CSV table of C-alpha atoms in Angstrom, one decimal:
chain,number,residue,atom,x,y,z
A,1,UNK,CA,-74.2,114.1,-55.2
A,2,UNK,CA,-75.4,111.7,-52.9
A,3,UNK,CA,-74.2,108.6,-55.6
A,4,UNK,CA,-71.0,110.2,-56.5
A,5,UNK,CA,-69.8,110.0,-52.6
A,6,UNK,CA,-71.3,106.4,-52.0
A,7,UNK,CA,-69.3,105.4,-55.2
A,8,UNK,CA,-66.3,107.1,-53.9
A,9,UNK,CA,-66.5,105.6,-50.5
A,10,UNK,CA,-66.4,102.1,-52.1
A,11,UNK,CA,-63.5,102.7,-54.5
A,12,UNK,CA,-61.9,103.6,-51.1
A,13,UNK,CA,-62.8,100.4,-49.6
A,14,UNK,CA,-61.6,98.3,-52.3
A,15,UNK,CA,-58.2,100.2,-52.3
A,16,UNK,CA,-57.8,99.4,-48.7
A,17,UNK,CA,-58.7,95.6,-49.1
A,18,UNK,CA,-56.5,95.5,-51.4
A,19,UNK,CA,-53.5,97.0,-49.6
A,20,UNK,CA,-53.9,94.8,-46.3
A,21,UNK,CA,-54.5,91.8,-48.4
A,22,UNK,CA,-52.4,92.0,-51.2
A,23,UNK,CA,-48.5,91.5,-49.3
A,24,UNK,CA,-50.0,88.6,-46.7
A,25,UNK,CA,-51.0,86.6,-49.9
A,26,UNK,CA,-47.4,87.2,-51.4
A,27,UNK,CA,-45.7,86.4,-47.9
A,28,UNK,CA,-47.7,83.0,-47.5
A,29,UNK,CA,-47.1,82.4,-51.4
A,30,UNK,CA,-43.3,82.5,-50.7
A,31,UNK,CA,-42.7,80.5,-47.8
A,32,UNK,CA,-40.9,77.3,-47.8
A,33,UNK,CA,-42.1,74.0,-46.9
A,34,UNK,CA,-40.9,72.5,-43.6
A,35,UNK,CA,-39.0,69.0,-44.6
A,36,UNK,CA,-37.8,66.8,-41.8
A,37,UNK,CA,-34.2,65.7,-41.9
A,38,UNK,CA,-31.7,63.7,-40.1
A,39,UNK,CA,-27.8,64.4,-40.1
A,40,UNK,CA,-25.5,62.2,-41.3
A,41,UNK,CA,-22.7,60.7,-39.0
A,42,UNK,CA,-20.4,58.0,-38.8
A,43,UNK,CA,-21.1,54.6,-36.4
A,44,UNK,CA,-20.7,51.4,-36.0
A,45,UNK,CA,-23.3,48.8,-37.8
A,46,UNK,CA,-23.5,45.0,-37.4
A,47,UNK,CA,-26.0,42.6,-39.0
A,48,UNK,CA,-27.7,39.8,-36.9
A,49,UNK,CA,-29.5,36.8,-37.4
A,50,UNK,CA,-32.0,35.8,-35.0
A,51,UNK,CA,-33.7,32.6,-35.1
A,52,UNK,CA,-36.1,30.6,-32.9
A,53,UNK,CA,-33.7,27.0,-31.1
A,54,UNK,CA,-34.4,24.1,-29.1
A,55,UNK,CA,-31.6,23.3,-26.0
A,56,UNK,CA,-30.5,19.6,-25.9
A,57,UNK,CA,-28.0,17.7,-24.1
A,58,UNK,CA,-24.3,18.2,-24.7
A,59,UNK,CA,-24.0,14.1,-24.3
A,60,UNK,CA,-26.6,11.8,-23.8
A,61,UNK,CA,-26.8,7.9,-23.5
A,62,UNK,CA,-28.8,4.9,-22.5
A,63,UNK,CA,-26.3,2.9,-20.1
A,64,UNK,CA,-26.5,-0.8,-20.7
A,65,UNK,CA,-24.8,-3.6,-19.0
A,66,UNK,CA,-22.2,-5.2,-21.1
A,67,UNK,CA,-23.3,-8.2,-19.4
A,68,UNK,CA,-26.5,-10.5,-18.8
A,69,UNK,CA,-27.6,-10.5,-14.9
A,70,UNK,CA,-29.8,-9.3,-12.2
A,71,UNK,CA,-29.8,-5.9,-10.5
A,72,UNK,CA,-28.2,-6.3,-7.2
A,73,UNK,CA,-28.5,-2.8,-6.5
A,74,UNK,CA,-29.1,0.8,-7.9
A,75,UNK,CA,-27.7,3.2,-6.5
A,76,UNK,CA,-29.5,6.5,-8.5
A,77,UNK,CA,-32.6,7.4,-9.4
A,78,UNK,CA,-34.6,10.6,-11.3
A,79,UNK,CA,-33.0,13.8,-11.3
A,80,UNK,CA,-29.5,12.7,-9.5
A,81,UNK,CA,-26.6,14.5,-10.8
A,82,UNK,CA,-23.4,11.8,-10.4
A,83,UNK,CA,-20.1,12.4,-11.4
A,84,UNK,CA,-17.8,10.2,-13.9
A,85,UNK,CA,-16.8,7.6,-12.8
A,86,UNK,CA,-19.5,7.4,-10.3
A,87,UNK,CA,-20.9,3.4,-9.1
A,88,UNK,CA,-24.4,3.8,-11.0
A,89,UNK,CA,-25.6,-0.2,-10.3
A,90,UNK,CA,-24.3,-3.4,-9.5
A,91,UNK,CA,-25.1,-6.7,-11.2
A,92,UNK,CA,-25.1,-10.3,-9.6
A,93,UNK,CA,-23.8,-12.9,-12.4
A,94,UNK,CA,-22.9,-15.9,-10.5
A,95,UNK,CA,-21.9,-17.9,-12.9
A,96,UNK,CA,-18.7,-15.3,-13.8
A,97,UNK,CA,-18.1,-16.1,-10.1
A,98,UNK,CA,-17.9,-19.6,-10.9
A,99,UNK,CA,-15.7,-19.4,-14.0
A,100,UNK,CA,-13.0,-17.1,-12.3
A,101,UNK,CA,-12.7,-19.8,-9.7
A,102,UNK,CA,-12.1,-22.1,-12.7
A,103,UNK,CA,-9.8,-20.0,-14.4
A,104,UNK,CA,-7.7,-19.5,-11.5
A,105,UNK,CA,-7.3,-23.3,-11.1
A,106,UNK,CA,-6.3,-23.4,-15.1
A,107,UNK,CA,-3.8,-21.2,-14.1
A,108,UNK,CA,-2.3,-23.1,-11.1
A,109,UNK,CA,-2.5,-26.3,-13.4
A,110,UNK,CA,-0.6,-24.8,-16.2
A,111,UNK,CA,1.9,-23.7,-13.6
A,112,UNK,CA,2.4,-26.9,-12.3
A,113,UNK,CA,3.2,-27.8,-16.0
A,114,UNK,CA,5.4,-25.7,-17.1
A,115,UNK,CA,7.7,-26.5,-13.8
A,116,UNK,CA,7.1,-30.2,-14.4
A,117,UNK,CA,8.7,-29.6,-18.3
A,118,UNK,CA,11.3,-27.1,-16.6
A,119,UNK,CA,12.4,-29.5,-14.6
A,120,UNK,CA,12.3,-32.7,-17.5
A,121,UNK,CA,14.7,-30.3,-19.6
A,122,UNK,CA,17.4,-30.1,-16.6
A,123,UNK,CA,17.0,-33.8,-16.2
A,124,UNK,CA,17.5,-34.2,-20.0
A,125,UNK,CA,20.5,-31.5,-20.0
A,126,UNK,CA,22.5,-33.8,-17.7
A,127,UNK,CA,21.9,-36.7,-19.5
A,128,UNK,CA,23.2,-35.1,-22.7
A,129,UNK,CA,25.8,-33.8,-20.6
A,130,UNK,CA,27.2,-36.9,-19.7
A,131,UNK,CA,26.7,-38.4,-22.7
A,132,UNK,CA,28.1,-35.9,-24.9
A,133,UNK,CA,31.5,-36.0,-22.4
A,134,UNK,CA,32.2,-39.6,-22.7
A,135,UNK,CA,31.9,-39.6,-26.3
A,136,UNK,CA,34.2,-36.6,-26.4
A,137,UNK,CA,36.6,-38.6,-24.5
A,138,UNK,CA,36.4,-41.8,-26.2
A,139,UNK,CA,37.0,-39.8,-29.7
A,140,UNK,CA,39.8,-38.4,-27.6
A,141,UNK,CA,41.6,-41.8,-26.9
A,142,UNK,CA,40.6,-43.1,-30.5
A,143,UNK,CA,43.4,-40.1,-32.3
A,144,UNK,CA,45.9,-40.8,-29.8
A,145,UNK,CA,45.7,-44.5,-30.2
A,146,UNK,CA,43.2,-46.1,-32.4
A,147,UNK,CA,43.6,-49.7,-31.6
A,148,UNK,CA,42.8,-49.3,-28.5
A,149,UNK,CA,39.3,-48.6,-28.0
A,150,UNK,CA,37.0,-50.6,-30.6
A,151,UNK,CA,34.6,-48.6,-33.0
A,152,UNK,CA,31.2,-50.3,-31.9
A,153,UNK,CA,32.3,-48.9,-28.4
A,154,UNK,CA,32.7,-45.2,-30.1
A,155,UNK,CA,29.5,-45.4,-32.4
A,156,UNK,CA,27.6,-46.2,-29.3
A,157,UNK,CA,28.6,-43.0,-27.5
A,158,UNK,CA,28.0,-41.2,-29.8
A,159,UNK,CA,24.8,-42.3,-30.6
A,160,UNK,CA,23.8,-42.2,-26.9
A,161,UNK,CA,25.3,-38.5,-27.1
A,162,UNK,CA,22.8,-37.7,-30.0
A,163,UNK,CA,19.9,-39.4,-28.4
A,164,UNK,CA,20.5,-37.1,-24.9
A,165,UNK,CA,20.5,-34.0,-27.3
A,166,UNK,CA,17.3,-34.6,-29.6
A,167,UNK,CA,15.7,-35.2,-25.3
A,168,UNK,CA,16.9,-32.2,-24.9
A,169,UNK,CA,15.1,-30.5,-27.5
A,170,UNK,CA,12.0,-32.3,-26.7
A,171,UNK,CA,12.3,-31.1,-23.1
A,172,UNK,CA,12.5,-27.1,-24.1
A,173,UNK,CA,9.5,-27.5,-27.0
A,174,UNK,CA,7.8,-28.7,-23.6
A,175,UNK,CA,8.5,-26.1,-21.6
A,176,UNK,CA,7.3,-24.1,-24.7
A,177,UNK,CA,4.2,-25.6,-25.2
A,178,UNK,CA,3.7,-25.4,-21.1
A,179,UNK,CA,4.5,-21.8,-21.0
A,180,UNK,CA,1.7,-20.9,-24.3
A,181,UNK,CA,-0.7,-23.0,-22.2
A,182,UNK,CA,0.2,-20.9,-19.0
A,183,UNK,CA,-0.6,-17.7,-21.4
A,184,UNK,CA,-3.7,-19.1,-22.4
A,185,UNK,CA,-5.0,-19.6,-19.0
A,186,UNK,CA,-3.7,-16.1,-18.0
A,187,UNK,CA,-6.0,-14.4,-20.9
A,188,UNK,CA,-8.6,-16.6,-20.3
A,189,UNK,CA,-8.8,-15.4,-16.2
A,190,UNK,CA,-7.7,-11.9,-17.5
A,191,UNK,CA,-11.3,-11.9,-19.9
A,192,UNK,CA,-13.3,-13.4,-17.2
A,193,UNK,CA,-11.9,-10.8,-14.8
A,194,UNK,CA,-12.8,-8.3,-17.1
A,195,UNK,CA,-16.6,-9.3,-18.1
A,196,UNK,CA,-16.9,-9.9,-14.4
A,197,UNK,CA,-15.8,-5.9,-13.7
A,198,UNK,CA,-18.7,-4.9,-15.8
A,199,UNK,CA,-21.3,-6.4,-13.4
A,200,UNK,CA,-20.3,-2.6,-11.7
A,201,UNK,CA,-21.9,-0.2,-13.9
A,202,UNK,CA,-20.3,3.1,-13.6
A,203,UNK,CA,-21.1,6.7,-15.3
A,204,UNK,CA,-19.1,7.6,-18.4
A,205,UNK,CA,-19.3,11.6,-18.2
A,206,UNK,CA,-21.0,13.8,-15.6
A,207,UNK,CA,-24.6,14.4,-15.9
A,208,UNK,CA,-28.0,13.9,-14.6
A,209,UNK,CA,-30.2,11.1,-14.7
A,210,UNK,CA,-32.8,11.6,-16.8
A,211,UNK,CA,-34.8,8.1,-16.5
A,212,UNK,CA,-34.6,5.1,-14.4
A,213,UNK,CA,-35.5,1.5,-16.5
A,214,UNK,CA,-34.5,-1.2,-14.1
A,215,UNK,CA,-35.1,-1.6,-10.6
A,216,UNK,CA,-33.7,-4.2,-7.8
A,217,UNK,CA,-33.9,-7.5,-9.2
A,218,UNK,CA,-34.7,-7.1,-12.6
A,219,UNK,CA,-33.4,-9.2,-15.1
A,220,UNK,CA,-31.2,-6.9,-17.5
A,221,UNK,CA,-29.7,-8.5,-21.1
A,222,UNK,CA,-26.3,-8.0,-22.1
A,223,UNK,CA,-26.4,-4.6,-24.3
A,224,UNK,CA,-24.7,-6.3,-27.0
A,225,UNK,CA,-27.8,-8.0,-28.1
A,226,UNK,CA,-31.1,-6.9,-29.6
A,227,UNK,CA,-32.7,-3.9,-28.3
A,228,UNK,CA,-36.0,-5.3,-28.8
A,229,UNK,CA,-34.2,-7.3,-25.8
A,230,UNK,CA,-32.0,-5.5,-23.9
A,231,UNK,CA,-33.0,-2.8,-21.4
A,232,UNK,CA,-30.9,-0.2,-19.9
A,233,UNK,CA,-30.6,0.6,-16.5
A,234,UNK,CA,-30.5,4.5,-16.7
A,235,UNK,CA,-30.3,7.1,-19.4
A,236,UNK,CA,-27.8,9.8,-18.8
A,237,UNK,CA,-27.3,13.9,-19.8
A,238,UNK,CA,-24.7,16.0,-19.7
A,239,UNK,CA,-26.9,19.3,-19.2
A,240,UNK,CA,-23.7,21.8,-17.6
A,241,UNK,CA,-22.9,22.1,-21.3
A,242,UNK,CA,-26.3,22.5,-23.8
A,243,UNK,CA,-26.4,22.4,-27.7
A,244,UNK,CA,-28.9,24.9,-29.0
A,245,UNK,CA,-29.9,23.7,-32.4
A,246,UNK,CA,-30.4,26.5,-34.9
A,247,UNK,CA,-31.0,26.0,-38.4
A,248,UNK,CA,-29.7,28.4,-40.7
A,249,UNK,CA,-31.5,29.9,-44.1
A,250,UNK,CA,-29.3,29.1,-47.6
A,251,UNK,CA,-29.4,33.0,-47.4
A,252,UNK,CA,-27.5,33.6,-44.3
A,253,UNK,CA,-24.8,30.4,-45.0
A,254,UNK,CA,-22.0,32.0,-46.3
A,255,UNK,CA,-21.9,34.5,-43.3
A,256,UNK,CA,-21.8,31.5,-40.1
A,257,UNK,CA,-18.3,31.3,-39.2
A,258,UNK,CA,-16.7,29.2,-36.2
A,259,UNK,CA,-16.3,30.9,-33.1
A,260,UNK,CA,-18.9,34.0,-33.9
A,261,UNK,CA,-20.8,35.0,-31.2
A,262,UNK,CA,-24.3,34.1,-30.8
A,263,UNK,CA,-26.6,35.9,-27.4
A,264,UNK,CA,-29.4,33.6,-26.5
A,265,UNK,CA,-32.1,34.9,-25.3
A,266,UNK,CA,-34.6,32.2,-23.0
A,267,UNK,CA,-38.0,33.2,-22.2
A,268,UNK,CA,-38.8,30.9,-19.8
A,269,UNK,CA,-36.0,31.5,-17.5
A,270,UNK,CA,-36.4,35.7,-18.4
A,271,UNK,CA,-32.5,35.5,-19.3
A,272,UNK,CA,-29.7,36.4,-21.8
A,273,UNK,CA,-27.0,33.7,-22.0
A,274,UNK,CA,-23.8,33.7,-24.6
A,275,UNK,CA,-22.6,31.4,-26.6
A,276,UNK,CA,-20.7,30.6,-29.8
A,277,UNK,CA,-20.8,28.7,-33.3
A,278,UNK,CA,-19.1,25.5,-32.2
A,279,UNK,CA,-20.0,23.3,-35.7
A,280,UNK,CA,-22.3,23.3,-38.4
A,281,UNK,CA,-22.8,20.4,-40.8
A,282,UNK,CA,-21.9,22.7,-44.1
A,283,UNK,CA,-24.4,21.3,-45.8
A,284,UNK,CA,-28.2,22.2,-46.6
A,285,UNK,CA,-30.8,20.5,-45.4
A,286,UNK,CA,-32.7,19.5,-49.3
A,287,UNK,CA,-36.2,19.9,-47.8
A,288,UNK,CA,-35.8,22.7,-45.7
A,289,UNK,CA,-33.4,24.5,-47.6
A,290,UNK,CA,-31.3,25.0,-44.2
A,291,UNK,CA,-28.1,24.5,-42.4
A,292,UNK,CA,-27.7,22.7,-39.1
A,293,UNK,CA,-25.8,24.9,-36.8
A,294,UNK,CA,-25.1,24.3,-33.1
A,295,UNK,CA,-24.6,26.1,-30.6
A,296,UNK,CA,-22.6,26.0,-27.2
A,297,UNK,CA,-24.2,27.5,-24.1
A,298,UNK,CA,-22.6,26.8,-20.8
A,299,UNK,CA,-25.4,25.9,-18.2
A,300,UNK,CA,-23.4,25.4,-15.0
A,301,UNK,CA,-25.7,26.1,-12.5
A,302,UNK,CA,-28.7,23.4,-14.6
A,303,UNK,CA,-30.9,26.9,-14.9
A,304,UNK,CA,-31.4,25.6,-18.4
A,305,UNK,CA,-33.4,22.5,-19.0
A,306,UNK,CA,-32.8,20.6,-22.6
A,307,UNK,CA,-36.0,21.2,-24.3
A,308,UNK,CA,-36.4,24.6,-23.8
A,309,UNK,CA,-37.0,27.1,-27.0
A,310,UNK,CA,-34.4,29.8,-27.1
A,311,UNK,CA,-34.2,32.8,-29.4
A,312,UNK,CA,-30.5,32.8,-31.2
A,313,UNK,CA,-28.4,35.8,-32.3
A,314,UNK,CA,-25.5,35.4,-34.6
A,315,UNK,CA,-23.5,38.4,-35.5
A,316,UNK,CA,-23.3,37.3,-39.0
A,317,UNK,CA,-21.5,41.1,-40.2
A,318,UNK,CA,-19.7,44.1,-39.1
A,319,UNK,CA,-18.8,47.4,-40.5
A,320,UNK,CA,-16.5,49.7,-37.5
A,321,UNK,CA,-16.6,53.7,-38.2
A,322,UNK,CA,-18.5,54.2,-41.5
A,323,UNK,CA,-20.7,56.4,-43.1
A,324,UNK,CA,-24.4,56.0,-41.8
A,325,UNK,CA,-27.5,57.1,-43.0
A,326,UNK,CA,-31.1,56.1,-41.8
A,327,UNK,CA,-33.1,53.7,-43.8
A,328,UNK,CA,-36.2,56.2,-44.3
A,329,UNK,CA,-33.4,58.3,-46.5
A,330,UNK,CA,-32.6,56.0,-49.2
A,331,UNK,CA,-34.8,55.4,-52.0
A,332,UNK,CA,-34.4,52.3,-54.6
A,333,UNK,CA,-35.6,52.3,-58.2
A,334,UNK,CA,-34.8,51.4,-61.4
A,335,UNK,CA,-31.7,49.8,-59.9
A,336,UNK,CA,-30.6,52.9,-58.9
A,337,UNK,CA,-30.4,54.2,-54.6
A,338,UNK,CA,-30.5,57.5,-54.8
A,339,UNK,CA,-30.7,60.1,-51.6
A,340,UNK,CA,-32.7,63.8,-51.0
A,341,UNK,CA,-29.8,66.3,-49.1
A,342,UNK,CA,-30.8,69.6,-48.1
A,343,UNK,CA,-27.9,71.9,-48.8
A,344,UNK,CA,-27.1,75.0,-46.6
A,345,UNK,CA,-29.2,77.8,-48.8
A,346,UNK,CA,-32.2,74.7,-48.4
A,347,UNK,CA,-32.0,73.7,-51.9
A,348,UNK,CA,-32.8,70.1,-52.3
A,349,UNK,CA,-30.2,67.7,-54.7
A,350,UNK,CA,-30.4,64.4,-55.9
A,351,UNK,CA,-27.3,62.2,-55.4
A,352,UNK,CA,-26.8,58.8,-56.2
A,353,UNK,CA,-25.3,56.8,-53.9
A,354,UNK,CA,-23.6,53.2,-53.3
A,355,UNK,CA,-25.0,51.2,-49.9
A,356,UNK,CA,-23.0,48.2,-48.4
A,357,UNK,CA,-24.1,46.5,-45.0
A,358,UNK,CA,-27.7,47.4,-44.2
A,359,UNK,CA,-30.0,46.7,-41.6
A,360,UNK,CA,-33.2,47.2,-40.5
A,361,UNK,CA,-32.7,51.2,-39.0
A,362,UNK,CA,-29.5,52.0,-40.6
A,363,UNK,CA,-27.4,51.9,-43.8
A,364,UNK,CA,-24.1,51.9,-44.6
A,365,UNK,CA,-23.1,54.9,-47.6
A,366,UNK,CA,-19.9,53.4,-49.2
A,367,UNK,CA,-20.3,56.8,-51.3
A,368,UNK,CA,-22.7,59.7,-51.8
A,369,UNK,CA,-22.9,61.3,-48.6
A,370,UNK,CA,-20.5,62.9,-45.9
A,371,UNK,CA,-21.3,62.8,-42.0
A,372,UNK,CA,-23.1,66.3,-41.7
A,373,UNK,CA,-24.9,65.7,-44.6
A,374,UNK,CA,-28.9,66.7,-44.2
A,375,UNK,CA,-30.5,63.6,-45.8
A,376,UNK,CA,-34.6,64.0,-46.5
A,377,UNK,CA,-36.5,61.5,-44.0
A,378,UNK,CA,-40.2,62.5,-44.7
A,379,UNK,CA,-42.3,62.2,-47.2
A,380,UNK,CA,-40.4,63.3,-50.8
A,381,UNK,CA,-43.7,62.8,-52.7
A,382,UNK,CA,-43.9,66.3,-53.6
A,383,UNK,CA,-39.9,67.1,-53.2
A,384,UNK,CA,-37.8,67.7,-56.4
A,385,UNK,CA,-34.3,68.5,-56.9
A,386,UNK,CA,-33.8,72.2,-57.0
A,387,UNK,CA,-36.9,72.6,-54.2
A,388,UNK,CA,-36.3,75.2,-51.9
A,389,UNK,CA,-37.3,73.9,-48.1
A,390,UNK,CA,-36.3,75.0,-44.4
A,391,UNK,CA,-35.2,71.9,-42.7
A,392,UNK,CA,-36.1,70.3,-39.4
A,393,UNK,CA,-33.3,67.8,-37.8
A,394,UNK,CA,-34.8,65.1,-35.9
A,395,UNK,CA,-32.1,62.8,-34.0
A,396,UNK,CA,-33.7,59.0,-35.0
A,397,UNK,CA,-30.8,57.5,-33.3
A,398,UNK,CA,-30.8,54.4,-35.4
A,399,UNK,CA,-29.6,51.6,-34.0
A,400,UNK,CA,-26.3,49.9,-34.9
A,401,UNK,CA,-27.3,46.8,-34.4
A,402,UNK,CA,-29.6,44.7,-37.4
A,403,UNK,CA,-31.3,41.8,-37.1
A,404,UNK,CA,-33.6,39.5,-39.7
């Protein structure tokens, strides 16, 4: 009696394990996996290319003297900003002095000259004037009666007449010759003028002086000779204009375009500044495998000091209102992109789709997917098509913006 109940009361247990177990184990058996998804929406996405520059000088020369002579004066020094135009240094060369004083006396001689021939030809006009008018007369009296004047008489005059005109002649091809010679003094004072003007060096562009070479004194060659030899006085920069030097992978080539936009980004000064593609050299760079691309960046207020290392931004392409889709969504193999979207029962499908401009957070889906679209973002290592799963949205907020 006693076994039958013990037996009884533990066929009675086991039925009512059974019972509270039996519909939790089928409950947790048939619940879906929690997948984390992002919606799909449209957006704006741009790619951009951001590279590491070095600022240099819009313009810069060493200003030599285009003639030989001592420094009179300077008038700058280190650090001066100066304005085109601007009186820079003076240099003494006396003997240009000495051969303007010369050239001007040339020129008051060949003066003298060509008034001495002027006045030779109106001497030598008369003559032939008066020659010329008797013979006229005596050829005159000859028609209207021939035996009265005698033909040695008439051959003389006109032989005098012939003389007076070949003086004539003489006299203007010497008031020529006076008149080149007067030109030739001219040009000759006009060049010594002009050498003389470039003993007042003056700046060619606005800028700052970068370094000083010559001081008071110092003997300074003419810039046309060697440069072993010849020493400039300053060295000049045009600085209120910079050219940021950015050299550009064979990969990104094809996408630099005049005019684009670049944002420089300077470190040292803790600022943004903008700029723009103003040339490239459109060719590579054989040992590098890069392009030379420069950069304007107005610097009107000198914050930024050629030298300094800049990080570039070039917007190199754009896509306005398109399909986006976050980058953790797409998966590549086998040549085929392919996507995971949750459906609205939570059944998981496959679909191929076709990218275009991509960046780092975000994609552009040329086809595939539609904004609203529930794209898979987690980890699809144990996700099939045809899965059942209960989504969870999570806003990533890519951003629109790429860079490489």
């Amino acid at each position: 009696m006693t076994r039958m109940m013990i037996a009884g009361a533990a066929l009675a247990a086991i039925a009512w394990t059974a019972a509270c177990t039996g519909p939790r184990a089928a409950t947790q058996t048939t619940e879906r996996p929690v997948v984390s998804v992002a919606k799909i929406a449209r957006g704006d996405l741009s790619m951009t290319l951001t590279l590491a520059a070095e600022f240099r000088p819009f313009q810069e020369i060493e200003v030599h003297a285009k003639v030989a002579g001592y420094v009179k004066s300077i008038n700058v020094d280190v650090g001066d900003r100066v304005a085109a135009g601007q009186l820079l240094a003076v240099l003494e060369i006396p003997e240009l002095q000495n051969d303007i004083a010369t050239d001007e006396a040339s020129v008051r001689r060949s003066v003298e000259e060509v008034n001495r021939a002027q006045a030779d030809l109106a001497r030598a006009e008369s003559a032939h004037e008066v020659a010329h008018l008797g013979s006229t007369r005596l050829a005159a009296v000859m028609k209207q009666r021939p035996t009265l004047v005698a033909q040695q008489d008439i051959d003389e005059a006109q032989g005098r007449d012939r003389v007076a005109e070949a003086q004539v002649s003489t006299a203007k091809a010497a008031v020529a010759a006076a008149q080149e010679q007067l030109a030739v003094s001219r040009a000759n004072q006009n060049r010594t003028v002009t050498m003389f003007a470039y003993a007042r060096i003056t700046a060619p562009f606005a800028g700052v002086i970068t370094h000083r070479y010559a001081d008071t004194g110092a003997m300074i060659q003419a810039g046309t000779s060697s440069q072993s030899q010849a020493m400039p006085i300053v060295r000049l920069s045009q600085n209120n204009l910079l050219r940021l030097i950015i050299q550009v992978p064979e990969s990104a080539v094809s996408r630099i375009h005049l005019g684009a936009p670049v944002d420089v980004k300077v470190q040292a000064v803790g600022r943004d500044f903008q700029g723009k593609v103003a040339r490239f050299s459109d060719k590579l760079n054989l040992d590098t495998r890069t392009m030379e691309t420069e950069v304007d960046v107005p610097n009107p207020t000198l914050e930024l000091v050629p030298g300094m290392y800049a990080y570039a931004s070039i917007q190199t392409d754009e896509a306005r209102g398109v399909v986006l889709a976050p980058v953790q969504a797409i998966d590549r193999k086998d040549d085929k992109t392919t996507a995971l979207v949750v459906g609205s029962d939570g059944q998981i499908q496959a679909r191929t789709i076709r990218v275009g401009l991509e960046s780092p957070d975000g994609v552009e889906v040329r086809s595939g997917l539609s904004p609203g679209d529930l794209v898979v973002i987690g980890s699809r290592a144990q996700l099939k098509a045809g899965s059942v799963v209960t989504p969870k949205v999570i806003d990533l907020q890519p951003t629109v913006e790429g860079a490489r």
